[in-house]
Each structure stands twice: as C-alpha cells, then as structure tokens.
Tab-separated table of C-alpha atoms in Angstrom:
chain	number	residue	atom	x	y	z
R	1	MET	CA	25.681	-4.201	13.198
R	2	MET	CA	23.710	-2.533	15.865
R	3	ALA	CA	24.862	-1.977	18.949
R	4	ARG	CA	22.058	-3.707	21.758
R	5	ALA	CA	21.972	0.256	23.567
R	6	GLY	CA	19.587	1.959	21.988
R	7	LEU	CA	17.109	-0.963	20.932
R	8	THR	CA	13.178	0.243	20.862
R	9	ALA	CA	10.202	-0.590	19.302
R	10	GLU	CA	10.798	1.827	16.977
R	11	ARG	CA	14.280	0.537	16.115
R	12	VAL	CA	12.762	-3.331	15.559
R	13	VAL	CA	9.707	-1.910	13.662
R	14	ALA	CA	12.567	-0.091	10.706
R	15	ALA	CA	13.898	-2.687	10.305
R	16	ALA	CA	11.725	-5.696	9.913
R	17	ALA	CA	10.173	-2.901	7.501
R	18	ASP	CA	13.439	-2.812	5.725
R	19	LEU	CA	14.017	-6.537	5.966
R	20	ALA	CA	10.796	-7.347	4.109
R	21	ASP	CA	11.616	-4.941	1.233
R	22	THR	CA	15.050	-7.133	0.690
R	23	ALA	CA	14.100	-10.274	1.726
R	24	GLY	CA	10.115	-10.351	1.331
R	25	PHE	CA	7.265	-9.408	4.199
R	26	GLU	CA	6.470	-13.528	4.422
R	27	ASN	CA	10.114	-13.552	5.406
R	28	ILE	CA	10.546	-11.330	8.337
R	29	THR	CA	11.643	-13.310	11.523
R	30	ILE	CA	12.970	-12.611	14.892
R	31	ALA	CA	16.139	-14.690	14.499
R	32	ALA	CA	16.887	-12.369	11.656
R	33	LEU	CA	15.733	-9.138	13.125
R	34	ALA	CA	17.815	-10.563	16.213
R	35	ARG	CA	20.793	-11.506	13.886
R	36	GLY	CA	20.947	-7.874	12.737
R	37	PHE	CA	20.995	-6.115	16.210
R	38	GLY	CA	23.496	-8.350	17.590
R	39	VAL	CA	21.217	-9.176	20.029
R	40	LYS	CA	19.722	-12.884	21.318
R	41	ASP	CA	16.130	-13.545	19.876
R	42	ALA	CA	14.408	-13.662	23.542
R	43	SER	CA	15.902	-9.423	23.328
R	44	LEU	CA	13.967	-8.194	20.927
R	45	TYR	CA	10.597	-9.586	22.953
R	46	ALA	CA	11.063	-6.439	25.119
R	47	HIS	CA	10.439	-4.516	22.120
R	48	VAL	CA	7.576	-6.618	20.288
R	49	ARG	CA	5.191	-9.117	21.582
R	50	SER	CA	5.277	-12.215	19.097
R	51	LEU	CA	5.961	-12.122	15.602
R	52	SER	CA	2.133	-11.969	14.604
R	53	ASP	CA	2.422	-8.353	16.825
R	54	LEU	CA	5.744	-6.871	13.958
R	55	HIS	CA	3.981	-7.744	11.226
R	56	THR	CA	0.857	-5.643	12.051
R	57	ARG	CA	3.712	-2.880	13.764
R	58	VAL	CA	5.042	-3.071	10.069
R	59	ALA	CA	1.582	-3.038	8.336
R	60	ILE	CA	0.577	-0.124	9.937
R	61	ARG	CA	3.614	1.811	9.229
R	62	SER	CA	4.150	1.037	5.814
R	63	GLY	CA	0.019	1.358	5.228
R	64	LEU	CA	0.183	4.629	6.928
R	65	ASP	CA	3.275	5.786	4.946
R	66	LEU	CA	1.126	4.866	1.691
R	67	SER	CA	-2.232	6.708	2.940
R	68	GLU	CA	0.329	10.274	3.454
R	69	ARG	CA	2.234	9.493	-0.305
R	70	ILE	CA	-1.005	8.927	-1.664
R	71	ALA	CA	-2.350	12.139	0.134
R	72	ASP	CA	0.479	14.311	-0.606
R	73	ALA	CA	0.228	13.255	-4.074
R	74	LEU	CA	-3.190	14.421	-4.300
R	75	ALA	CA	-2.577	17.291	-3.112
R	76	GLY	CA	-4.440	20.404	-4.978
R	77	ARG	CA	-5.471	17.904	-8.106
R	78	ALA	CA	-8.240	17.053	-9.437
R	79	GLY	CA	-9.467	14.330	-12.538
R	80	ARG	CA	-6.681	13.219	-14.644
R	81	ASP	CA	-4.675	14.902	-12.829
R	82	ALA	CA	-5.745	13.702	-9.336
R	83	LEU	CA	-6.104	9.934	-10.794
R	84	LEU	CA	-2.214	10.183	-12.196
R	85	ALA	CA	-0.861	11.475	-9.120
R	86	PHE	CA	-2.702	8.709	-7.096
R	87	ALA	CA	-1.442	5.888	-9.240
R	88	HIS	CA	2.062	7.276	-9.756
R	89	ALA	CA	2.631	7.821	-5.718
R	90	TYR	CA	0.705	3.946	-5.464
R	91	ARG	CA	2.508	2.433	-7.901
R	92	GLY	CA	5.905	4.323	-7.091
R	93	PHE	CA	5.902	3.191	-3.185
R	94	ALA	CA	4.666	-0.695	-4.244
R	95	LEU	CA	7.909	-0.738	-6.606
R	96	ALA	CA	10.429	0.772	-4.092
R	97	HIS	CA	9.168	-0.999	-1.362
R	98	PRO	CA	7.689	-4.186	-2.107
R	99	GLY	CA	8.069	-5.722	1.127
R	100	ARG	CA	6.578	-2.516	2.930
R	101	TYR	CA	3.471	-2.669	-0.172
R	102	ALA	CA	2.939	-6.288	1.302
R	103	ALA	CA	2.450	-5.323	4.498
R	104	THR	CA	-0.663	-2.598	3.677
R	105	GLN	CA	-2.349	-6.232	2.504
R	106	LEU	CA	-2.671	-7.857	5.663
R	107	GLU	CA	-5.808	-7.603	7.113
R	108	LEU	CA	-6.177	-5.528	9.953
R	109	ASP	CA	-8.229	-6.121	12.831
R	110	PRO	CA	-10.606	-3.177	13.091
R	111	SER	CA	-9.854	-2.322	16.504
R	112	VAL	CA	-6.405	-1.732	15.029
R	113	LEU	CA	-7.765	0.586	12.427
R	114	ASP	CA	-9.259	2.632	14.956
R	115	GLU	CA	-6.763	3.254	16.721
R	116	HIS	CA	-4.464	4.732	13.737
R	117	PRO	CA	-7.452	6.412	12.041
R	118	GLY	CA	-5.014	7.867	9.363
R	119	LEU	CA	-4.858	4.074	8.195
R	120	ARG	CA	-7.987	4.980	6.560
R	121	ARG	CA	-7.025	7.731	4.840
R	122	ASN	CA	-6.645	5.948	1.607
R	123	LEU	CA	-9.951	4.883	1.189
R	124	THR	CA	-10.868	8.950	2.306
R	125	CYS	CA	-7.948	9.685	-0.973
R	126	THR	CA	-9.769	6.961	-3.255
R	127	TYR	CA	-13.536	9.026	-2.525
R	128	ALA	CA	-12.378	12.769	-3.141
R	129	LEU	CA	-10.584	11.339	-6.397
R	130	LEU	CA	-13.597	9.660	-7.633
R	131	GLN	CA	-15.842	12.845	-6.260
R	132	GLY	CA	-13.807	14.409	-8.579
R	133	TYR	CA	-15.664	12.572	-11.077
R	134	GLY	CA	-18.414	13.022	-9.930
R	135	LEU	CA	-18.849	9.695	-8.674
R	136	ALA	CA	-21.472	9.189	-5.638
R	137	GLU	CA	-22.716	5.550	-3.845
R	138	PRO	CA	-23.231	2.859	-4.784
R	139	ASP	CA	-20.637	3.951	-7.695
R	140	LEU	CA	-17.968	5.138	-5.345
R	141	THR	CA	-17.605	2.421	-3.766
R	142	ASP	CA	-17.623	-0.051	-7.208
R	143	ALA	CA	-15.461	2.305	-8.940
R	144	GLY	CA	-12.357	1.783	-5.850
R	145	ARG	CA	-12.555	-1.278	-5.997
R	146	VAL	CA	-11.430	-1.212	-9.715
R	147	LEU	CA	-9.089	1.057	-9.169
R	148	ARG	CA	-7.768	-1.043	-6.542
R	149	SER	CA	-7.702	-4.032	-8.178
R	150	THR	CA	-6.064	-2.615	-10.850
R	151	PHE	CA	-3.128	-1.012	-8.899
R	152	HIS	CA	-2.991	-3.720	-6.691
R	153	GLY	CA	-2.800	-6.460	-9.878
R	154	PHE	CA	-1.303	-4.595	-12.438
R	155	VAL	CA	2.360	-3.511	-9.310
R	156	THR	CA	1.990	-7.344	-8.241
R	157	LEU	CA	2.362	-8.568	-11.770
R	158	GLU	CA	4.912	-6.529	-12.501
R	159	LEU	CA	7.073	-7.327	-9.584
R	160	ALA	CA	6.799	-10.782	-10.028
R	161	GLY	CA	8.575	-10.433	-13.547
R	162	GLY	CA	4.901	-11.589	-15.187
R	163	PHE	CA	5.415	-8.478	-18.066
R	164	ARG	CA	7.374	-10.834	-20.720
R	165	HIS	CA	5.951	-9.222	-23.820
R	166	SER	CA	8.349	-6.863	-25.416
R	167	ARG	CA	6.124	-3.649	-25.095
R	168	ASP	CA	7.631	-1.198	-22.961
R	169	VAL	CA	5.821	-1.534	-19.429
R	170	GLU	CA	5.637	2.398	-19.178
R	171	ALA	CA	3.955	2.332	-21.786
R	172	THR	CA	1.232	-0.018	-20.551
R	173	TRP	CA	0.788	1.590	-17.505
R	174	ALA	CA	0.805	5.483	-19.575
R	175	GLN	CA	-2.288	3.947	-21.245
R	176	GLY	CA	-4.341	1.947	-18.941
R	177	LEU	CA	-4.164	4.794	-16.994
R	178	GLU	CA	-5.430	7.077	-20.021
R	179	ALA	CA	-8.174	4.372	-20.172
R	180	LEU	CA	-9.115	4.778	-16.202
R	181	HIS	CA	-9.055	7.804	-16.600
R	182	VAL	CA	-11.540	7.368	-20.449
R	183	MET	CA	-13.844	4.983	-17.737
R	184	LEU	CA	-14.396	7.129	-14.605
R	185	GLY	CA	-15.049	10.112	-17.005
R	186	ASN	CA	-17.702	8.089	-18.219
R	187	TRP	CA	-18.943	5.843	-15.811
R	188	PRO	CA	-22.255	4.179	-16.117
R	189	ARG	CA	-25.171	5.439	-14.282
R	190	GLY	CA	-26.951	2.622	-14.266
R	191	ASP	CA	-27.683	-0.387	-11.385
R	192	ARG	CA	-27.936	1.019	-7.359
R	193	ARG	CA	-29.152	-1.855	-5.592
C-alpha cells in the first residue's frame, strides 16, 4: 500500500492507468484506487473532480504515450519501413497496455484536444506515413481510416482471444502489413467526392 503522504493528481492518474491495464479501463473506480493508496475515497477528490475526470486524464496520458511511441518509431522512416514501424508501435502499445489502449478510444471533448495538441500527433504521423505513399486528400483521410480500422480491429480481436485458428497470429499480422503496403502503393485515385 502507498502512504497517504505525497498523494498527487499525477500519482492518482498513474495508478488509474496501471489499474486499467490489470482490471480494464471500464473497471477503474475511485474506490479501487483509494484502496490501493490506503485512503478513503474522499481523499482522491482533492486530486480529481470525478470518475469522468479521472477517465479523461487516463485517456490523455495514454493517448500522449501512444502518440510519442508512434512518432519515435516513425522517425527517419518512409514507405514500407514507416508502415511497419507505425504498425508495430501501435500493436505493441495495445498488447502491453490493454487498459490504456482502451482509454485511447475514449471520445474527448474538443477543448481537451486543444489543451493537449500532442493528442493530435497520431493524425500528423498517419498523414506523414501516407504522404510517403504519394497520397493527398481525400485519399489521406480514406487511407487513414482504413489503417486505423485495420490496426484497431486486429488488436481488439487479438486482445479478446479472437484468433483461434492454428495459423500463427504473428504470421497473419506480417502478411496483413504486407497487404497494406501493396494496397497503399496502389491506392485507387478515382473518386474525388
């Protein structure tokens, strides 16, 4: 148990992020955190306004962490190498931190995004990756949506134990990334609606 002394908003949010990874983002409660710190629930309200505020803070912290990992992975890379680096950073974060990953899916108020511009870094990184394939709008948005839905769908199914076929999941992931690379390199440039 952690001592009451030194309890800060940062420590509460860090503990909530850890709890998200072990118990699930949806299972973060003020009561569970208070027990972990060895304090009464009311003690935490000096550091967070509400459970919703705590969820938002975990989402911000997690989103910034994921964005930083992706940006670091992409540095100096383009094309296929950038795609693989982005994908592995994304999946690695989700598998290592399932609760924090779930937090990154929380819809945040636009004012929160304005206060934390680093949260938009994933979009910037995605566009940079796709521009390396020669894409421009509206193809950037379309291809970005395809990538996000592919990565999110894969890791969500993987975390839920949804891949029960005898085929090695790593082999499927690698083959899927190669297919994405081919798709992006041959993106149809027809409809400009």
